[in-house]
PDB file of C-alpha atoms in Angstrom:
ATOM      1  CA  UNK A   1      13.198 -13.065  26.532  1.00 61.00           C
ATOM      2  CA  UNK A   2      11.348  -9.883  27.516  1.00 60.00           C
ATOM      3  CA  UNK A   3      11.974  -7.124  24.952  1.00 69.00           C
ATOM      4  CA  UNK A   4      13.592  -3.927  26.174  1.00 81.00           C
ATOM      5  CA  UNK A   5      11.465  -0.795  26.064  1.00 94.00           C
ATOM      6  CA  UNK A   6      11.127   0.213  22.409  1.00 97.00           C
ATOM      7  CA  UNK A   7      10.908   3.704  20.997  1.00 98.00           C
ATOM      8  CA  UNK A   8       8.246   2.652  18.504  1.00 99.00           C
ATOM      9  CA  UNK A   9       5.709  -0.190  18.164  1.00 99.00           C
ATOM     10  CA  UNK A  10       4.346  -1.570  14.906  1.00 99.00           C
ATOM     11  CA  UNK A  11       1.175  -3.659  14.859  1.00 99.00           C
ATOM     12  CA  UNK A  12      -0.051  -6.136  12.304  1.00 99.00           C
ATOM     13  CA  UNK A  13      -3.704  -5.718  11.330  1.00 98.00           C
ATOM     14  CA  UNK A  14      -5.391  -9.060  10.635  1.00 97.00           C
ATOM     15  CA  UNK A  15      -5.895 -11.330  13.656  1.00 98.00           C
ATOM     16  CA  UNK A  16      -4.291  -8.686  15.875  1.00 98.00           C
ATOM     17  CA  UNK A  17      -6.369  -5.505  15.686  1.00 98.00           C
ATOM     18  CA  UNK A  18      -9.175  -7.157  13.738  1.00 98.00           C
ATOM     19  CA  UNK A  19     -10.188 -10.786  13.387  1.00 97.00           C
ATOM     20  CA  UNK A  20     -11.108 -11.957   9.908  1.00 95.00           C
ATOM     21  CA  UNK A  21     -12.846 -14.904   8.278  1.00 96.00           C
ATOM     22  CA  UNK A  22     -12.043 -15.695   4.649  1.00 95.00           C
ATOM     23  CA  UNK A  23     -14.942 -18.138   4.614  1.00 96.00           C
ATOM     24  CA  UNK A  24     -17.401 -15.325   5.301  1.00 96.00           C
ATOM     25  CA  UNK A  25     -16.009 -13.318   2.389  1.00 97.00           C
ATOM     26  CA  UNK A  26     -16.069 -16.302   0.038  1.00 98.00           C
ATOM     27  CA  UNK A  27     -19.697 -17.062   0.925  1.00 98.00           C
ATOM     28  CA  UNK A  28     -20.687 -13.460   0.217  1.00 98.00           C
ATOM     29  CA  UNK A  29     -18.760 -13.452  -3.066  1.00 98.00           C
ATOM     30  CA  UNK A  30     -20.308 -16.800  -3.990  1.00 98.00           C
ATOM     31  CA  UNK A  31     -23.843 -15.462  -3.577  1.00 98.00           C
ATOM     32  CA  UNK A  32     -23.072 -12.639  -6.010  1.00 98.00           C
ATOM     33  CA  UNK A  33     -21.232 -14.879  -8.460  1.00 98.00           C
ATOM     34  CA  UNK A  34     -23.665 -17.791  -8.336  1.00 97.00           C
ATOM     35  CA  UNK A  35     -20.811 -20.189  -7.632  1.00 98.00           C
ATOM     36  CA  UNK A  36     -19.852 -22.454  -4.707  1.00 98.00           C
ATOM     37  CA  UNK A  37     -17.828 -20.721  -1.949  1.00 98.00           C
ATOM     38  CA  UNK A  38     -15.196 -23.446  -2.236  1.00 97.00           C
ATOM     39  CA  UNK A  39     -14.651 -22.562  -5.882  1.00 98.00           C
ATOM     40  CA  UNK A  40     -14.281 -18.865  -5.049  1.00 98.00           C
ATOM     41  CA  UNK A  41     -11.731 -19.784  -2.389  1.00 97.00           C
ATOM     42  CA  UNK A  42      -9.713 -21.871  -4.828  1.00 97.00           C
ATOM     43  CA  UNK A  43      -9.727 -19.152  -7.478  1.00 97.00           C
ATOM     44  CA  UNK A  44      -8.524 -16.524  -4.997  1.00 96.00           C
ATOM     45  CA  UNK A  45      -6.101 -18.487  -2.821  1.00 94.00           C
ATOM     46  CA  UNK A  46      -4.819 -21.392  -4.920  1.00 93.00           C
ATOM     47  CA  UNK A  47      -3.019 -19.034  -7.288  1.00 91.00           C
ATOM     48  CA  UNK A  48      -1.038 -15.839  -6.904  1.00 95.00           C
ATOM     49  CA  UNK A  49      -4.157 -13.689  -7.439  1.00 97.00           C
ATOM     50  CA  UNK A  50      -4.534 -12.510  -3.838  1.00 96.00           C
ATOM     51  CA  UNK A  51      -0.795 -11.956  -3.499  1.00 97.00           C
ATOM     52  CA  UNK A  52      -0.683  -9.811  -6.634  1.00 98.00           C
ATOM     53  CA  UNK A  53      -3.635  -7.778  -5.364  1.00 98.00           C
ATOM     54  CA  UNK A  54      -2.148  -7.313  -1.887  1.00 98.00           C
ATOM     55  CA  UNK A  55       1.167  -6.297  -3.438  1.00 98.00           C
ATOM     56  CA  UNK A  56      -0.523  -3.644  -5.555  1.00 98.00           C
ATOM     57  CA  UNK A  57       0.445  -5.304  -8.824  1.00 98.00           C
ATOM     58  CA  UNK A  58      -3.174  -5.423 -10.004  1.00 98.00           C
ATOM     59  CA  UNK A  59      -6.171  -3.192  -9.337  1.00 98.00           C
ATOM     60  CA  UNK A  60      -9.470  -4.185  -7.764  1.00 98.00           C
ATOM     61  CA  UNK A  61     -11.027  -4.164 -11.215  1.00 98.00           C
ATOM     62  CA  UNK A  62      -8.357  -6.556 -12.482  1.00 98.00           C
ATOM     63  CA  UNK A  63      -8.776  -8.763  -9.394  1.00 98.00           C
ATOM     64  CA  UNK A  64     -12.497  -9.186 -10.068  1.00 99.00           C
ATOM     65  CA  UNK A  65     -11.940  -9.544 -13.821  1.00 99.00           C
ATOM     66  CA  UNK A  66      -9.633 -12.515 -13.227  1.00 98.00           C
ATOM     67  CA  UNK A  67     -12.228 -14.161 -10.976  1.00 98.00           C
ATOM     68  CA  UNK A  68     -14.879 -13.559 -13.645  1.00 98.00           C
ATOM     69  CA  UNK A  69     -12.634 -15.098 -16.289  1.00 98.00           C
ATOM     70  CA  UNK A  70     -12.040 -18.188 -14.144  1.00 97.00           C
ATOM     71  CA  UNK A  71     -15.781 -18.566 -13.493  1.00 97.00           C
ATOM     72  CA  UNK A  72     -16.742 -17.826 -17.083  1.00 98.00           C
ATOM     73  CA  UNK A  73     -19.333 -15.191 -16.213  1.00 97.00           C
ATOM     74  CA  UNK A  74     -19.487 -11.390 -15.823  1.00 98.00           C
ATOM     75  CA  UNK A  75     -19.296  -9.968 -12.291  1.00 98.00           C
ATOM     76  CA  UNK A  76     -20.080  -6.578 -10.808  1.00 98.00           C
ATOM     77  CA  UNK A  77     -16.741  -5.187  -9.621  1.00 98.00           C
ATOM     78  CA  UNK A  78     -18.043  -3.007  -6.783  1.00 98.00           C
ATOM     79  CA  UNK A  79     -20.329  -5.704  -5.381  1.00 98.00           C
ATOM     80  CA  UNK A  80     -17.574  -8.308  -5.470  1.00 98.00           C
ATOM     81  CA  UNK A  81     -15.016  -6.044  -3.791  1.00 98.00           C
ATOM     82  CA  UNK A  82     -17.469  -5.153  -1.041  1.00 97.00           C
ATOM     83  CA  UNK A  83     -18.237  -8.818  -0.478  1.00 98.00           C
ATOM     84  CA  UNK A  84     -14.525  -9.657  -0.401  1.00 97.00           C
ATOM     85  CA  UNK A  85     -13.950  -7.072   2.327  1.00 96.00           C
ATOM     86  CA  UNK A  86     -16.952  -7.787   4.558  1.00 92.00           C
ATOM     87  CA  UNK A  87     -15.174 -10.296   6.778  1.00 96.00           C
ATOM     88  CA  UNK A  88     -13.675  -8.314   9.671  1.00 96.00           C
ATOM     89  CA  UNK A  89     -14.603  -8.406  13.367  1.00 95.00           C
ATOM     90  CA  UNK A  90     -13.031  -5.874  15.761  1.00 95.00           C
ATOM     91  CA  UNK A  91     -10.763  -7.248  18.475  1.00 97.00           C
ATOM     92  CA  UNK A  92     -12.021  -5.101  21.343  1.00 96.00           C
ATOM     93  CA  UNK A  93      -9.603  -6.764  23.770  1.00 98.00           C
ATOM     94  CA  UNK A  94      -6.665  -4.985  22.113  1.00 98.00           C
ATOM     95  CA  UNK A  95      -7.877  -1.490  23.046  1.00 97.00           C
ATOM     96  CA  UNK A  96      -6.351  -1.387  26.572  1.00 97.00           C
ATOM     97  CA  UNK A  97      -2.920  -2.227  25.134  1.00 98.00           C
ATOM     98  CA  UNK A  98      -3.184   0.585  22.588  1.00 97.00           C
ATOM     99  CA  UNK A  99      -4.278   3.035  25.262  1.00 97.00           C
ATOM    100  CA  UNK A 100      -1.500   1.937  27.616  1.00 97.00           C
ATOM    101  CA  UNK A 101       1.113   2.520  24.932  1.00 98.00           C
ATOM    102  CA  UNK A 102      -0.344   5.986  24.427  1.00 96.00           C
ATOM    103  CA  UNK A 103      -0.050   6.665  28.158  1.00 97.00           C
ATOM    104  CA  UNK A 104       3.625   5.638  27.996  1.00 97.00           C
ATOM    105  CA  UNK A 105       4.224   8.044  25.137  1.00 97.00           C
ATOM    106  CA  UNK A 106       5.306   5.263  22.787  1.00 98.00           C
ATOM    107  CA  UNK A 107       4.157   5.979  19.208  1.00 98.00           C
ATOM    108  CA  UNK A 108       2.483   3.209  17.246  1.00 98.00           C
ATOM    109  CA  UNK A 109       2.285   2.353  13.559  1.00 99.00           C
ATOM    110  CA  UNK A 110       0.546  -0.195  11.388  1.00 99.00           C
ATOM    111  CA  UNK A 111       2.335  -2.698   9.136  1.00 99.00           C
ATOM    112  CA  UNK A 112      -0.018  -4.908   7.176  1.00 99.00           C
ATOM    113  CA  UNK A 113      -0.235  -7.192   4.182  1.00 98.00           C
ATOM    114  CA  UNK A 114      -3.576  -6.089   2.769  1.00 98.00           C
ATOM    115  CA  UNK A 115      -5.336  -4.968  -0.389  1.00 98.00           C
ATOM    116  CA  UNK A 116      -7.095  -1.757  -1.329  1.00 97.00           C
ATOM    117  CA  UNK A 117     -10.608  -3.204  -0.983  1.00 97.00           C
ATOM    118  CA  UNK A 118      -9.979  -4.453   2.549  1.00 97.00           C
ATOM    119  CA  UNK A 119      -8.322  -1.240   3.688  1.00 97.00           C
ATOM    120  CA  UNK A 120     -11.040   0.980   2.242  1.00 96.00           C
ATOM    121  CA  UNK A 121     -13.684  -1.141   3.977  1.00 96.00           C
ATOM    122  CA  UNK A 122     -11.874  -0.996   7.324  1.00 96.00           C
ATOM    123  CA  UNK A 123     -11.441   2.777   7.154  1.00 95.00           C
ATOM    124  CA  UNK A 124     -15.128   3.203   6.284  1.00 95.00           C
ATOM    125  CA  UNK A 125     -16.161   1.220   9.373  1.00 95.00           C
ATOM    126  CA  UNK A 126     -14.313   3.649  11.666  1.00 93.00           C
ATOM    127  CA  UNK A 127     -13.165   0.799  13.908  1.00 92.00           C
ATOM    128  CA  UNK A 128     -11.774   2.297  17.162  1.00 89.00           C
ATOM    129  CA  UNK A 129      -8.913  -0.216  17.046  1.00 90.00           C
ATOM    130  CA  UNK A 130      -7.697   1.363  13.819  1.00 92.00           C
ATOM    131  CA  UNK A 131      -8.987   4.836  13.075  1.00 84.00           C
ATOM    132  CA  UNK A 132      -6.705   7.810  13.781  1.00 89.00           C
ATOM    133  CA  UNK A 133      -4.361   5.806  16.032  1.00 94.00           C
ATOM    134  CA  UNK A 134      -1.453   4.826  13.823  1.00 97.00           C
ATOM    135  CA  UNK A 135       1.258   6.805  12.105  1.00 97.00           C
ATOM    136  CA  UNK A 136       2.732   5.749   9.844  1.00 98.00           C
ATOM    137  CA  UNK A 137       0.496   3.200   8.158  1.00 98.00           C
ATOM    138  CA  UNK A 138       2.500   0.861   5.926  1.00 99.00           C
ATOM    139  CA  UNK A 139       0.299  -1.222   3.629  1.00 99.00           C
ATOM    140  CA  UNK A 140       1.640  -3.857   1.262  1.00 99.00           C
ATOM    141  CA  UNK A 141      -0.490  -2.804  -1.684  1.00 98.00           C
ATOM    142  CA  UNK A 142       0.805   0.768  -1.407  1.00 99.00           C
ATOM    143  CA  UNK A 143       4.521  -0.017  -1.045  1.00 99.00           C
ATOM    144  CA  UNK A 144       4.360  -3.071  -3.365  1.00 98.00           C
ATOM    145  CA  UNK A 145       6.143  -5.281  -0.865  1.00 98.00           C
ATOM    146  CA  UNK A 146       4.736  -7.928   1.469  1.00 98.00           C
ATOM    147  CA  UNK A 147       5.945  -9.241   4.799  1.00 99.00           C
ATOM    148  CA  UNK A 148       8.273 -11.059   5.294  1.00 99.00           C
ATOM    149  CA  UNK A 149      10.178  -9.354   2.439  1.00 98.00           C
ATOM    150  CA  UNK A 150      13.100  -7.501   4.043  1.00 99.00           C
ATOM    151  CA  UNK A 151      12.338  -4.366   2.031  1.00 99.00           C
ATOM    152  CA  UNK A 152       8.993  -3.714   3.732  1.00 99.00           C
ATOM    153  CA  UNK A 153      10.674  -3.645   7.152  1.00 99.00           C
ATOM    154  CA  UNK A 154      13.267  -1.212   5.852  1.00 99.00           C
ATOM    155  CA  UNK A 155      10.516   1.019   4.462  1.00 99.00           C
ATOM    156  CA  UNK A 156       8.617   0.839   7.751  1.00 99.00           C
ATOM    157  CA  UNK A 157      11.667   1.661   9.893  1.00 99.00           C
ATOM    158  CA  UNK A 158      12.500   4.632   7.690  1.00 99.00           C
ATOM    159  CA  UNK A 159       8.897   5.872   7.881  1.00 99.00           C
ATOM    160  CA  UNK A 160       8.954   5.590  11.676  1.00 99.00           C
ATOM    161  CA  UNK A 161      12.242   7.478  11.841  1.00 98.00           C
ATOM    162  CA  UNK A 162      13.761   4.838  14.125  1.00 98.00           C
ATOM    163  CA  UNK A 163      16.702   2.459  14.067  1.00 98.00           C
ATOM    164  CA  UNK A 164      15.677  -1.183  13.669  1.00 98.00           C
ATOM    165  CA  UNK A 165      16.630  -2.116  17.231  1.00 97.00           C
ATOM    166  CA  UNK A 166      14.332   0.623  18.576  1.00 98.00           C
ATOM    167  CA  UNK A 167      11.229  -0.946  17.020  1.00 98.00           C
ATOM    168  CA  UNK A 168       8.968  -3.622  18.493  1.00 98.00           C
ATOM    169  CA  UNK A 169       6.571  -5.552  16.246  1.00 99.00           C
ATOM    170  CA  UNK A 170       3.797  -8.047  16.879  1.00 99.00           C
ATOM    171  CA  UNK A 171       2.159 -10.217  14.217  1.00 99.00           C
ATOM    172  CA  UNK A 172       0.129 -13.418  14.330  1.00 98.00           C
ATOM    173  CA  UNK A 173       2.242 -15.075  11.632  1.00 98.00           C
ATOM    174  CA  UNK A 174       5.573 -16.569  12.654  1.00 98.00           C
ATOM    175  CA  UNK A 175       7.227 -15.906   9.296  1.00 99.00           C
ATOM    176  CA  UNK A 176       6.478 -12.187   9.603  1.00 99.00           C
ATOM    177  CA  UNK A 177       7.887 -12.099  13.126  1.00 99.00           C
ATOM    178  CA  UNK A 178      11.004 -13.869  11.856  1.00 99.00           C
ATOM    179  CA  UNK A 179      11.280 -11.337   9.042  1.00 99.00           C
ATOM    180  CA  UNK A 180      11.165  -8.486  11.538  1.00 99.00           C
ATOM    181  CA  UNK A 181      13.833 -10.098  13.703  1.00 98.00           C
ATOM    182  CA  UNK A 182      16.022 -10.620  10.656  1.00 99.00           C
ATOM    183  CA  UNK A 183      15.640  -6.898   9.990  1.00 99.00           C
ATOM    184  CA  UNK A 184      16.990  -6.161  13.474  1.00 98.00           C
ATOM    185  CA  UNK A 185      13.662  -5.403  15.156  1.00 98.00           C
ATOM    186  CA  UNK A 186      12.401  -6.703  18.457  1.00 98.00           C
ATOM    187  CA  UNK A 187       9.415  -8.884  17.568  1.00 98.00           C
ATOM    188  CA  UNK A 188       7.089 -11.421  19.143  1.00 98.00           C
ATOM    189  CA  UNK A 189       4.167 -13.476  17.849  1.00 98.00           C
ATOM    190  CA  UNK A 190       0.748 -12.133  18.793  1.00 99.00           C
ATOM    191  CA  UNK A 191      -1.200 -14.771  20.689  1.00 98.00           C
ATOM    192  CA  UNK A 192      -3.548 -12.703  22.854  1.00 98.00           C
ATOM    193  CA  UNK A 193      -4.195  -9.146  24.003  1.00 98.00           C
ATOM    194  CA  UNK A 194      -3.468 -10.190  27.592  1.00 98.00           C
ATOM    195  CA  UNK A 195      -0.040 -11.525  26.719  1.00 97.00           C
ATOM    196  CA  UNK A 196       0.769  -8.379  24.771  1.00 98.00           C
ATOM    197  CA  UNK A 197      -0.306  -6.253  27.727  1.00 97.00           C
ATOM    198  CA  UNK A 198       1.958  -8.298  30.009  1.00 96.00           C
ATOM    199  CA  UNK A 199       4.877  -7.449  27.717  1.00 96.00           C
ATOM    200  CA  UNK A 200       3.978  -3.761  27.556  1.00 96.00           C
ATOM    201  CA  UNK A 201       3.759  -3.542  31.343  1.00 95.00           C
ATOM    202  CA  UNK A 202       7.440  -4.500  31.589  1.00 94.00           C
ATOM    203  CA  UNK A 203       8.313  -1.257  29.768  1.00 94.00           C
TER     204      UNK A 203
END
């Protein structure tokens, strides 16, 4: 079903505006830590460590300290956080869709599960897909909720100043799209910039 014209559009960040590669980050972290990348990946992902960091329940210093404890060796916090964040590649194909929404006068916001280290890195890169385009910016580590928790959609709708049915959302993860629909939003999975543009052109 083609969504009706929304009054507001929220975008996910990872694998929508920017591609990312956890393997790249784990290899960089492994070089600093002197440990296999596979071990770094298990420490970060096979527990609730990344989730707690992305939900703002622990700081970057605590994130690295837990990795250091698991590895049994001291680690430089700043170096490890930089390595953890150096994994993003801009999705240049999304730019026409963002510009077309601007031409339609439809405001856009950002709704992302992310951590402080990743967000600070992205802002520092001044990626044109991200910088100065989105208001509001709803980040899981700041609001201490993660998609698909119903509360983060409520927070985002309130920040946008729109009723749920007036909001359109696109995300690469099906569970986050389902969460948005359960919150009363229009939502579709992101599969490509071309498909998103086809949807926007119907508005």
